[in-house]
Amino acid sequence: MKDKNTTKKQRIHPRTDTSKHIVSPPAGRKQKQETLPCRKPVLHLSPATNAINRELSMRLSDVFDGLKRISTGDPTVRIDETSDIEMIAQLKHLVNVTGQNIGEIVDQSHEFAMGLAEHFDVLHRVSQGDLSARVSGNSDVELLESLKNVTNETIGSISKEINERKEAEESLRKLEELESSLLSAIPHAVIGLQERTIVFANKAIRHVFGWEPTELIGGKTRLLYRTDDEYEQIGRHFYPALEQKLTHSEEFPCRHRNGRDILCKVHAAVIGKQLKGKGIVVIYEDITERKQAE
């Protein structure tokens, strides 16, 4: 115990005499001076930081409750945006903006697909340890612009607090939950593909195609089309187009789980800046009734 205390004092006062720690070798051997290794100082969170963490935990529940109401079909939800923590205030504002503009998002599925693709790419890079990743570009959709600002600010906060690993991981988890809640609020089917294998799907896939997300993840998109030929055909249409530009959309016949044929407006966007590993985000908008009315 005395040696450890002595080492700690030596670390705080570099000029302290360390001769006490010289080990005397047996007679006949050369003397070798050894010193005990220095420990790194333990970082303690201040009471103010602990208070902020508690405030984050309490106030984020309001944000998630609001998003949950929106995802269940109540876009009229509004929550109080006041908060002493700027990030919480921005998240609350984002919930209110989501409720106001959910109809606009539906009409702008193409642009939203591009925005989601970029956000998933940034989150993937962050999960791999690249805390320099940021969402870039500008959008006329206020929700995407707000989401970009919140995402970038959250990543910046994580970067500053990287020495507090648990807090950083918790912040990233909450950001992913926010992304998941936004996906749930979209009324169209949204899936992520890697080599035409489904890696994620939102809850609206149940409404559009009759499948549960868990039933599709890990499988091929063949289940969404009427025949093998049409499955191959849409691949021939979309992937060459996405190699030339980052987005592509067209109308394409699909099939519901119950065997009913449906017509979908299919919007696709490349994840990242190039079509690597055929990673894309696809939105399926069921336009069957609209076309029948026309």
PDB file of C-alpha atoms in Angstrom:
ATOM      1  CA  MET A   1       0.000   0.000   0.000  1.00  0.00           C
ATOM      2  CA  LYS A   2       2.828   2.351   0.809  1.00  0.00           C
ATOM      3  CA  ASP A   3       4.460   1.778  -2.604  1.00  0.00           C
ATOM      4  CA  LYS A   4       1.228   2.546  -4.440  1.00  0.00           C
ATOM      5  CA  ASN A   5       0.711   5.762  -2.487  1.00  0.00           C
ATOM      6  CA  THR A   6       4.300   6.759  -3.142  1.00  0.00           C
ATOM      7  CA  THR A   7       3.817   6.143  -6.883  1.00  0.00           C
ATOM      8  CA  LYS A   8       0.666   8.240  -6.930  1.00  0.00           C
ATOM      9  CA  LYS A   9       2.475  11.115  -5.223  1.00  0.00           C
ATOM     10  CA  GLN A  10       5.323  10.835  -7.714  1.00  0.00           C
ATOM     11  CA  ARG A  11       2.871  11.128 -10.574  1.00  0.00           C
ATOM     12  CA  ILE A  12       1.364  14.319  -9.106  1.00  0.00           C
ATOM     13  CA  HIS A  13       4.795  15.767  -8.121  1.00  0.00           C
ATOM     14  CA  PRO A  14       7.266  14.800 -10.894  1.00  0.00           C
ATOM     15  CA  ARG A  15      10.229  16.207  -8.903  1.00  0.00           C
ATOM     16  CA  THR A  16       9.709  13.854  -5.956  1.00  0.00           C
ATOM     17  CA  ASP A  17      12.759  11.656  -5.283  1.00  0.00           C
ATOM     18  CA  THR A  18      12.161   8.173  -6.708  1.00  0.00           C
ATOM     19  CA  SER A  19      15.316   6.648  -5.303  1.00  0.00           C
ATOM     20  CA  LYS A  20      13.241   4.646  -2.824  1.00  0.00           C
ATOM     21  CA  HIS A  21      12.109   2.434  -5.657  1.00  0.00           C
ATOM     22  CA  ILE A  22      15.571   1.354  -6.857  1.00  0.00           C
ATOM     23  CA  VAL A  23      15.779  -2.453  -6.599  1.00  0.00           C
ATOM     24  CA  SER A  24      19.172  -3.789  -5.423  1.00  0.00           C
ATOM     25  CA  PRO A  25      20.241  -6.869  -7.400  1.00  0.00           C
ATOM     26  CA  PRO A  26      22.172  -9.779  -5.880  1.00  0.00           C
ATOM     27  CA  ALA A  27      25.925  -9.340  -5.457  1.00  0.00           C
ATOM     28  CA  GLY A  28      27.999  -9.925  -8.560  1.00  0.00           C
ATOM     29  CA  ARG A  29      25.408  -8.602 -10.980  1.00  0.00           C
ATOM     30  CA  LYS A  30      25.134  -5.193 -12.561  1.00  0.00           C
ATOM     31  CA  GLN A  31      22.839  -2.893 -10.758  1.00  0.00           C
ATOM     32  CA  LYS A  32      19.654  -2.037 -12.656  1.00  0.00           C
ATOM     33  CA  GLN A  33      17.384   0.776 -11.657  1.00  0.00           C
ATOM     34  CA  GLU A  34      13.689  -0.032 -11.802  1.00  0.00           C
ATOM     35  CA  THR A  35      10.779   2.177 -10.961  1.00  0.00           C
ATOM     36  CA  LEU A  36       7.196   1.284 -10.387  1.00  0.00           C
ATOM     37  CA  PRO A  37       4.922   2.064 -13.363  1.00  0.00           C
ATOM     38  CA  CYS A  38       2.839   5.218 -13.192  1.00  0.00           C
ATOM     39  CA  ARG A  39      -0.920   4.946 -13.210  1.00  0.00           C
ATOM     40  CA  LYS A  40      -3.115   7.177 -15.289  1.00  0.00           C
ATOM     41  CA  PRO A  41      -5.302   9.522 -13.258  1.00  0.00           C
ATOM     42  CA  VAL A  42      -8.887   8.384 -12.736  1.00  0.00           C
ATOM     43  CA  LEU A  43     -11.405  10.678 -14.424  1.00  0.00           C
ATOM     44  CA  HIS A  44     -14.326  11.574 -12.161  1.00  0.00           C
ATOM     45  CA  LEU A  45     -17.504  13.158 -13.532  1.00  0.00           C
ATOM     46  CA  SER A  46     -18.434  16.432 -11.931  1.00  0.00           C
ATOM     47  CA  PRO A  47     -21.797  16.865 -10.131  1.00  0.00           C
ATOM     48  CA  ALA A  48     -22.878  19.134 -12.991  1.00  0.00           C
ATOM     49  CA  THR A  49     -22.162  16.393 -15.550  1.00  0.00           C
ATOM     50  CA  ASN A  50     -24.069  13.835 -13.468  1.00  0.00           C
ATOM     51  CA  ALA A  51     -27.007  16.245 -13.263  1.00  0.00           C
ATOM     52  CA  ILE A  52     -27.004  16.661 -17.050  1.00  0.00           C
ATOM     53  CA  ASN A  53     -27.003  12.877 -17.530  1.00  0.00           C
ATOM     54  CA  ARG A  54     -30.000  12.521 -15.201  1.00  0.00           C
ATOM     55  CA  GLU A  55     -31.786  15.329 -17.033  1.00  0.00           C
ATOM     56  CA  LEU A  56     -31.125  13.601 -20.373  1.00  0.00           C
ATOM     57  CA  SER A  57     -32.636  10.327 -19.126  1.00  0.00           C
ATOM     58  CA  MET A  58     -35.755  12.057 -17.778  1.00  0.00           C
ATOM     59  CA  ARG A  59     -36.441  14.358 -20.734  1.00  0.00           C
ATOM     60  CA  LEU A  60     -35.776  11.837 -23.501  1.00  0.00           C
ATOM     61  CA  SER A  61     -38.865   9.900 -22.346  1.00  0.00           C
ATOM     62  CA  ASP A  62     -41.025  12.830 -23.525  1.00  0.00           C
ATOM     63  CA  VAL A  63     -39.337  12.672 -26.936  1.00  0.00           C
ATOM     64  CA  PHE A  64     -39.886   8.925 -27.339  1.00  0.00           C
ATOM     65  CA  ASP A  65     -43.512   9.154 -26.136  1.00  0.00           C
ATOM     66  CA  GLY A  66     -44.178  11.803 -28.792  1.00  0.00           C
ATOM     67  CA  LEU A  67     -42.547   9.734 -31.544  1.00  0.00           C
ATOM     68  CA  LYS A  68     -44.517   6.676 -30.431  1.00  0.00           C
ATOM     69  CA  ARG A  69     -47.799   8.581 -30.799  1.00  0.00           C
ATOM     70  CA  ILE A  70     -46.775   9.766 -34.257  1.00  0.00           C
ATOM     71  CA  SER A  71     -45.829   6.220 -35.313  1.00  0.00           C
ATOM     72  CA  THR A  72     -49.290   4.977 -34.245  1.00  0.00           C
ATOM     73  CA  GLY A  73     -50.987   7.479 -36.557  1.00  0.00           C
ATOM     74  CA  ASP A  74     -51.337  10.644 -34.481  1.00  0.00           C
ATOM     75  CA  PRO A  75     -49.413  13.388 -36.350  1.00  0.00           C
ATOM     76  CA  THR A  76     -51.187  16.081 -34.250  1.00  0.00           C
ATOM     77  CA  VAL A  77     -48.963  15.371 -31.251  1.00  0.00           C
ATOM     78  CA  ARG A  78     -47.128  18.398 -29.861  1.00  0.00           C
ATOM     79  CA  ILE A  79     -44.782  18.522 -26.861  1.00  0.00           C
ATOM     80  CA  ASP A  80     -43.310  21.387 -24.853  1.00  0.00           C
ATOM     81  CA  GLU A  81     -39.970  22.325 -26.434  1.00  0.00           C
ATOM     82  CA  THR A  82     -38.521  24.102 -23.397  1.00  0.00           C
ATOM     83  CA  SER A  83     -35.473  22.507 -21.789  1.00  0.00           C
ATOM     84  CA  ASP A  84     -32.271  23.672 -20.126  1.00  0.00           C
ATOM     85  CA  ILE A  85     -30.359  21.205 -22.328  1.00  0.00           C
ATOM     86  CA  GLU A  86     -30.073  22.442 -25.901  1.00  0.00           C
ATOM     87  CA  MET A  87     -29.970  18.969 -27.460  1.00  0.00           C
ATOM     88  CA  ILE A  88     -33.199  17.953 -25.661  1.00  0.00           C
ATOM     89  CA  ALA A  89     -34.914  21.142 -26.831  1.00  0.00           C
ATOM     90  CA  GLN A  90     -33.847  20.375 -30.403  1.00  0.00           C
ATOM     91  CA  LEU A  91     -35.104  16.791 -30.167  1.00  0.00           C
ATOM     92  CA  LYS A  92     -38.466  18.026 -28.851  1.00  0.00           C
ATOM     93  CA  HIS A  93     -38.619  20.513 -31.687  1.00  0.00           C
ATOM     94  CA  LEU A  94     -37.873  17.649 -34.094  1.00  0.00           C
ATOM     95  CA  VAL A  95     -40.849  15.676 -32.760  1.00  0.00           C
ATOM     96  CA  ASN A  96     -43.142  18.655 -33.365  1.00  0.00           C
ATOM     97  CA  VAL A  97     -41.727  19.203 -36.837  1.00  0.00           C
ATOM     98  CA  THR A  98     -42.262  15.489 -37.569  1.00  0.00           C
ATOM     99  CA  GLY A  99     -45.932  15.785 -36.658  1.00  0.00           C
ATOM    100  CA  GLN A 100     -46.358  18.906 -38.803  1.00  0.00           C
ATOM    101  CA  ASN A 101     -44.581  17.615 -41.883  1.00  0.00           C
ATOM    102  CA  ILE A 102     -45.369  13.888 -41.987  1.00  0.00           C
ATOM    103  CA  GLY A 103     -47.726  14.483 -44.921  1.00  0.00           C
ATOM    104  CA  GLU A 104     -45.011  16.360 -46.780  1.00  0.00           C
ATOM    105  CA  ILE A 105     -42.585  13.489 -46.200  1.00  0.00           C
ATOM    106  CA  VAL A 106     -45.003  11.083 -47.875  1.00  0.00           C
ATOM    107  CA  ASP A 107     -45.127  13.293 -50.973  1.00  0.00           C
ATOM    108  CA  GLN A 108     -41.353  13.604 -51.045  1.00  0.00           C
ATOM    109  CA  SER A 109     -40.461   9.928 -50.643  1.00  0.00           C
ATOM    110  CA  HIS A 110     -37.728  10.140 -53.249  1.00  0.00           C
ATOM    111  CA  GLU A 111     -35.758  12.830 -51.428  1.00  0.00           C
ATOM    112  CA  PHE A 112     -36.421  11.204 -48.076  1.00  0.00           C
ATOM    113  CA  ALA A 113     -34.954   7.907 -49.333  1.00  0.00           C
ATOM    114  CA  MET A 114     -31.729   9.733 -50.225  1.00  0.00           C
ATOM    115  CA  GLY A 115     -31.608  11.393 -46.814  1.00  0.00           C
ATOM    116  CA  LEU A 116     -32.191   8.122 -44.981  1.00  0.00           C
ATOM    117  CA  ALA A 117     -29.472   6.409 -47.035  1.00  0.00           C
ATOM    118  CA  GLU A 118     -26.947   9.060 -46.034  1.00  0.00           C
ATOM    119  CA  HIS A 119     -27.954   8.887 -42.373  1.00  0.00           C
ATOM    120  CA  PHE A 120     -27.598   5.095 -42.310  1.00  0.00           C
ATOM    121  CA  ASP A 121     -24.169   5.404 -43.934  1.00  0.00           C
ATOM    122  CA  VAL A 122     -23.041   7.956 -41.327  1.00  0.00           C
ATOM    123  CA  LEU A 123     -24.390   5.867 -38.435  1.00  0.00           C
ATOM    124  CA  HIS A 124     -22.592   2.802 -39.817  1.00  0.00           C
ATOM    125  CA  ARG A 125     -19.307   4.723 -39.999  1.00  0.00           C
ATOM    126  CA  VAL A 126     -19.797   5.978 -36.440  1.00  0.00           C
ATOM    127  CA  SER A 127     -20.506   2.420 -35.221  1.00  0.00           C
ATOM    128  CA  GLN A 128     -17.169   1.411 -36.789  1.00  0.00           C
ATOM    129  CA  GLY A 129     -15.398   4.079 -34.740  1.00  0.00           C
ATOM    130  CA  ASP A 130     -15.238   6.916 -37.299  1.00  0.00           C
ATOM    131  CA  LEU A 131     -16.399   9.817 -35.130  1.00  0.00           C
ATOM    132  CA  SER A 132     -15.420  12.284 -37.854  1.00  0.00           C
ATOM    133  CA  ALA A 133     -18.410  11.166 -39.953  1.00  0.00           C
ATOM    134  CA  ARG A 134     -21.036  13.869 -40.482  1.00  0.00           C
ATOM    135  CA  VAL A 135     -24.249  14.175 -42.498  1.00  0.00           C
ATOM    136  CA  SER A 136     -23.638  16.653 -45.327  1.00  0.00           C
ATOM    137  CA  GLY A 137     -25.743  18.439 -47.929  1.00  0.00           C
ATOM    138  CA  ASN A 138     -28.894  20.514 -47.636  1.00  0.00           C
ATOM    139  CA  SER A 139     -32.536  19.522 -48.010  1.00  0.00           C
ATOM    140  CA  ASP A 140     -35.774  21.428 -48.574  1.00  0.00           C
ATOM    141  CA  VAL A 141     -37.468  18.954 -46.223  1.00  0.00           C
ATOM    142  CA  GLU A 142     -37.286  20.564 -42.791  1.00  0.00           C
ATOM    143  CA  LEU A 143     -37.383  17.183 -41.035  1.00  0.00           C
ATOM    144  CA  LEU A 144     -34.288  15.936 -42.897  1.00  0.00           C
ATOM    145  CA  GLU A 145     -32.467  19.203 -42.243  1.00  0.00           C
ATOM    146  CA  SER A 146     -33.342  19.059 -38.535  1.00  0.00           C
ATOM    147  CA  LEU A 147     -32.387  15.397 -38.351  1.00  0.00           C
ATOM    148  CA  LYS A 148     -29.042  16.218 -40.004  1.00  0.00           C
ATOM    149  CA  ASN A 149     -28.339  18.934 -37.413  1.00  0.00           C
ATOM    150  CA  VAL A 150     -29.320  16.727 -34.475  1.00  0.00           C
ATOM    151  CA  THR A 151     -27.310  13.784 -35.835  1.00  0.00           C
ATOM    152  CA  ASN A 152     -24.187  15.878 -36.392  1.00  0.00           C
ATOM    153  CA  GLU A 153     -24.467  17.569 -33.016  1.00  0.00           C
ATOM    154  CA  THR A 154     -25.011  14.243 -31.269  1.00  0.00           C
ATOM    155  CA  ILE A 155     -21.969  12.713 -32.970  1.00  0.00           C
ATOM    156  CA  GLY A 156     -19.976  15.801 -32.000  1.00  0.00           C
ATOM    157  CA  SER A 157     -21.042  15.390 -28.389  1.00  0.00           C
ATOM    158  CA  ILE A 158     -20.075  11.721 -28.478  1.00  0.00           C
ATOM    159  CA  SER A 159     -16.666  12.636 -29.881  1.00  0.00           C
ATOM    160  CA  LYS A 160     -16.036  15.106 -27.043  1.00  0.00           C
ATOM    161  CA  GLU A 161     -17.010  12.552 -24.437  1.00  0.00           C
ATOM    162  CA  ILE A 162     -15.163   9.600 -25.985  1.00  0.00           C
ATOM    163  CA  ASN A 163     -13.239   9.002 -22.733  1.00  0.00           C
ATOM    164  CA  GLU A 164     -16.575   8.254 -21.081  1.00  0.00           C
ATOM    165  CA  ARG A 165     -17.262   5.104 -23.101  1.00  0.00           C
ATOM    166  CA  LYS A 166     -20.523   4.104 -21.467  1.00  0.00           C
ATOM    167  CA  GLU A 167     -22.045   7.548 -21.947  1.00  0.00           C
ATOM    168  CA  ALA A 168     -20.948   7.593 -25.588  1.00  0.00           C
ATOM    169  CA  GLU A 169     -22.459   4.169 -26.292  1.00  0.00           C
ATOM    170  CA  GLU A 170     -25.710   5.217 -24.602  1.00  0.00           C
ATOM    171  CA  SER A 171     -25.911   8.380 -26.707  1.00  0.00           C
ATOM    172  CA  LEU A 172     -25.432   6.371 -29.895  1.00  0.00           C
ATOM    173  CA  ARG A 173     -28.092   3.868 -28.843  1.00  0.00           C
ATOM    174  CA  LYS A 174     -30.586   6.674 -28.265  1.00  0.00           C
ATOM    175  CA  LEU A 175     -29.761   8.127 -31.657  1.00  0.00           C
ATOM    176  CA  GLU A 176     -30.425   4.753 -33.278  1.00  0.00           C
ATOM    177  CA  GLU A 177     -33.729   4.534 -31.392  1.00  0.00           C
ATOM    178  CA  LEU A 178     -34.619   7.951 -32.767  1.00  0.00           C
ATOM    179  CA  GLU A 179     -33.882   6.748 -36.318  1.00  0.00           C
ATOM    180  CA  SER A 180     -35.980   3.637 -35.683  1.00  0.00           C
ATOM    181  CA  SER A 181     -38.895   5.741 -34.421  1.00  0.00           C
ATOM    182  CA  LEU A 182     -38.741   7.914 -37.527  1.00  0.00           C
ATOM    183  CA  LEU A 183     -38.812   4.809 -39.737  1.00  0.00           C
ATOM    184  CA  SER A 184     -41.889   3.613 -37.869  1.00  0.00           C
ATOM    185  CA  ALA A 185     -43.613   6.941 -38.568  1.00  0.00           C
ATOM    186  CA  ILE A 186     -43.294   6.515 -42.363  1.00  0.00           C
ATOM    187  CA  PRO A 187     -46.468   4.956 -43.855  1.00  0.00           C
ATOM    188  CA  HIS A 188     -44.597   3.350 -46.777  1.00  0.00           C
ATOM    189  CA  ALA A 189     -42.574   0.139 -46.653  1.00  0.00           C
ATOM    190  CA  VAL A 190     -38.865   0.922 -46.163  1.00  0.00           C
ATOM    191  CA  ILE A 191     -36.202  -1.786 -46.482  1.00  0.00           C
ATOM    192  CA  GLY A 192     -32.413  -1.825 -46.543  1.00  0.00           C
ATOM    193  CA  LEU A 193     -30.660  -4.172 -48.962  1.00  0.00           C
ATOM    194  CA  GLN A 194     -27.146  -5.581 -49.190  1.00  0.00           C
ATOM    195  CA  GLU A 195     -26.603  -7.764 -52.269  1.00  0.00           C
ATOM    196  CA  ARG A 196     -30.425  -7.945 -52.567  1.00  0.00           C
ATOM    197  CA  THR A 197     -30.639  -9.412 -49.045  1.00  0.00           C
ATOM    198  CA  ILE A 198     -32.947  -7.558 -46.637  1.00  0.00           C
ATOM    199  CA  VAL A 199     -30.954  -6.204 -43.659  1.00  0.00           C
ATOM    200  CA  PHE A 200     -33.704  -4.061 -42.109  1.00  0.00           C
ATOM    201  CA  ALA A 201     -37.406  -3.341 -42.643  1.00  0.00           C
ATOM    202  CA  ASN A 202     -39.821  -0.913 -40.995  1.00  0.00           C
ATOM    203  CA  LYS A 203     -43.220  -1.783 -39.538  1.00  0.00           C
ATOM    204  CA  ALA A 204     -45.106  -0.425 -42.573  1.00  0.00           C
ATOM    205  CA  ILE A 205     -43.903  -3.480 -44.539  1.00  0.00           C
ATOM    206  CA  ARG A 206     -46.777  -5.262 -42.786  1.00  0.00           C
ATOM    207  CA  HIS A 207     -49.343  -2.798 -44.173  1.00  0.00           C
ATOM    208  CA  VAL A 208     -47.996  -2.749 -47.744  1.00  0.00           C
ATOM    209  CA  PHE A 209     -47.007  -6.406 -48.228  1.00  0.00           C
ATOM    210  CA  GLY A 210     -48.541  -8.322 -45.308  1.00  0.00           C
ATOM    211  CA  TRP A 211     -45.168  -9.550 -44.000  1.00  0.00           C
ATOM    212  CA  GLU A 212     -43.708  -9.001 -40.549  1.00  0.00           C
ATOM    213  CA  PRO A 213     -40.271  -7.296 -40.618  1.00  0.00           C
ATOM    214  CA  THR A 214     -38.694 -10.230 -38.767  1.00  0.00           C
ATOM    215  CA  GLU A 215     -39.985 -12.625 -41.432  1.00  0.00           C
ATOM    216  CA  LEU A 216     -38.181 -10.725 -44.198  1.00  0.00           C
ATOM    217  CA  ILE A 217     -34.850  -9.757 -42.578  1.00  0.00           C
ATOM    218  CA  GLY A 218     -32.104 -12.066 -43.817  1.00  0.00           C
ATOM    219  CA  GLY A 219     -34.106 -13.163 -46.869  1.00  0.00           C
ATOM    220  CA  LYS A 220     -34.217 -12.050 -50.505  1.00  0.00           C
ATOM    221  CA  THR A 221     -36.685  -9.556 -51.985  1.00  0.00           C
ATOM    222  CA  ARG A 222     -38.042 -12.263 -54.279  1.00  0.00           C
ATOM    223  CA  LEU A 223     -41.028 -12.574 -51.893  1.00  0.00           C
ATOM    224  CA  LEU A 224     -42.176  -9.064 -52.877  1.00  0.00           C
ATOM    225  CA  TYR A 225     -42.544  -9.802 -56.607  1.00  0.00           C
ATOM    226  CA  ARG A 226     -44.896 -11.919 -58.678  1.00  0.00           C
ATOM    227  CA  THR A 227     -42.429 -14.087 -60.609  1.00  0.00           C
ATOM    228  CA  ASP A 228     -38.753 -14.972 -60.798  1.00  0.00           C
ATOM    229  CA  ASP A 229     -38.529 -13.146 -64.130  1.00  0.00           C
ATOM    230  CA  GLU A 230     -39.888  -9.901 -62.635  1.00  0.00           C
ATOM    231  CA  TYR A 231     -37.527 -10.243 -59.662  1.00  0.00           C
ATOM    232  CA  GLU A 232     -34.592 -10.418 -62.086  1.00  0.00           C
ATOM    233  CA  GLN A 233     -36.083  -7.668 -64.249  1.00  0.00           C
ATOM    234  CA  ILE A 234     -36.270  -5.038 -61.491  1.00  0.00           C
ATOM    235  CA  GLY A 235     -32.670  -5.818 -60.583  1.00  0.00           C
ATOM    236  CA  ARG A 236     -31.647  -5.211 -64.210  1.00  0.00           C
ATOM    237  CA  HIS A 237     -33.562  -1.908 -64.169  1.00  0.00           C
ATOM    238  CA  PHE A 238     -32.363  -0.456 -60.872  1.00  0.00           C
ATOM    239  CA  TYR A 239     -28.743  -1.459 -60.265  1.00  0.00           C
ATOM    240  CA  PRO A 240     -27.288  -0.212 -63.574  1.00  0.00           C
ATOM    241  CA  ALA A 241     -29.220   3.062 -63.072  1.00  0.00           C
ATOM    242  CA  LEU A 242     -27.870   3.401 -59.514  1.00  0.00           C
ATOM    243  CA  GLU A 243     -24.316   2.949 -60.777  1.00  0.00           C
ATOM    244  CA  GLN A 244     -24.791   6.092 -62.882  1.00  0.00           C
ATOM    245  CA  LYS A 245     -26.659   8.170 -60.295  1.00  0.00           C
ATOM    246  CA  LEU A 246     -27.387   7.767 -56.606  1.00  0.00           C
ATOM    247  CA  THR A 247     -31.199   7.493 -56.905  1.00  0.00           C
ATOM    248  CA  HIS A 248     -33.724   5.867 -59.181  1.00  0.00           C
ATOM    249  CA  SER A 249     -37.505   5.360 -59.098  1.00  0.00           C
ATOM    250  CA  GLU A 250     -40.167   3.745 -61.246  1.00  0.00           C
ATOM    251  CA  GLU A 251     -43.510   1.984 -60.989  1.00  0.00           C
ATOM    252  CA  PHE A 252     -43.319  -1.796 -60.711  1.00  0.00           C
ATOM    253  CA  PRO A 253     -45.825  -4.611 -60.079  1.00  0.00           C
ATOM    254  CA  CYS A 254     -45.451  -6.410 -56.757  1.00  0.00           C
ATOM    255  CA  ARG A 255     -47.332  -9.065 -54.843  1.00  0.00           C
ATOM    256  CA  HIS A 256     -48.947  -9.007 -51.396  1.00  0.00           C
ATOM    257  CA  ARG A 257     -48.418 -11.962 -49.089  1.00  0.00           C
ATOM    258  CA  ASN A 258     -52.053 -13.021 -49.619  1.00  0.00           C
ATOM    259  CA  GLY A 259     -51.434 -13.398 -53.369  1.00  0.00           C
ATOM    260  CA  ARG A 260     -53.024 -10.089 -54.356  1.00  0.00           C
ATOM    261  CA  ASP A 261     -51.193  -8.117 -57.050  1.00  0.00           C
ATOM    262  CA  ILE A 262     -50.333  -4.519 -56.183  1.00  0.00           C
ATOM    263  CA  LEU A 263     -48.647  -1.670 -58.043  1.00  0.00           C
ATOM    264  CA  CYS A 264     -45.880   0.155 -56.220  1.00  0.00           C
ATOM    265  CA  LYS A 265     -43.895   3.317 -56.818  1.00  0.00           C
ATOM    266  CA  VAL A 266     -40.394   2.104 -55.973  1.00  0.00           C
ATOM    267  CA  HIS A 267     -37.811   4.685 -54.839  1.00  0.00           C
ATOM    268  CA  ALA A 268     -34.208   3.539 -54.308  1.00  0.00           C
ATOM    269  CA  ALA A 269     -31.122   5.383 -53.055  1.00  0.00           C
ATOM    270  CA  VAL A 270     -27.522   4.231 -52.699  1.00  0.00           C
ATOM    271  CA  ILE A 271     -26.112   3.946 -49.169  1.00  0.00           C
ATOM    272  CA  GLY A 272     -22.933   6.011 -49.228  1.00  0.00           C
ATOM    273  CA  LYS A 273     -21.385   7.754 -52.211  1.00  0.00           C
ATOM    274  CA  GLN A 274     -21.126   4.741 -54.492  1.00  0.00           C
ATOM    275  CA  LEU A 275     -22.897   1.442 -55.114  1.00  0.00           C
ATOM    276  CA  LYS A 276     -20.582  -0.679 -52.962  1.00  0.00           C
ATOM    277  CA  GLY A 277     -21.863  -4.170 -52.150  1.00  0.00           C
ATOM    278  CA  LYS A 278     -25.197  -3.161 -53.698  1.00  0.00           C
ATOM    279  CA  GLY A 279     -26.154  -1.413 -50.459  1.00  0.00           C
ATOM    280  CA  ILE A 280     -29.352   0.577 -50.999  1.00  0.00           C
ATOM    281  CA  VAL A 281     -32.451   1.871 -49.189  1.00  0.00           C
ATOM    282  CA  VAL A 282     -35.750   1.205 -50.980  1.00  0.00           C
ATOM    283  CA  ILE A 283     -39.187   2.713 -50.337  1.00  0.00           C
ATOM    284  CA  TYR A 284     -42.285   0.923 -51.693  1.00  0.00           C
ATOM    285  CA  GLU A 285     -45.341   3.171 -52.027  1.00  0.00           C
ATOM    286  CA  ASP A 286     -48.561   1.257 -52.791  1.00  0.00           C
ATOM    287  CA  ILE A 287     -50.288   3.244 -55.563  1.00  0.00           C
ATOM    288  CA  THR A 288     -52.785   0.539 -56.589  1.00  0.00           C
ATOM    289  CA  GLU A 289     -55.914   2.428 -55.519  1.00  0.00           C
ATOM    290  CA  ARG A 290     -54.668   5.686 -56.995  1.00  0.00           C
ATOM    291  CA  LYS A 291     -54.059   4.058 -60.368  1.00  0.00           C
ATOM    292  CA  GLN A 292     -57.443   2.354 -60.295  1.00  0.00           C
ATOM    293  CA  ALA A 293     -59.104   5.711 -59.574  1.00  0.00           C
ATOM    294  CA  GLU A 294     -57.272   7.269 -62.524  1.00  0.00           C
TER     295      GLU A 294
END
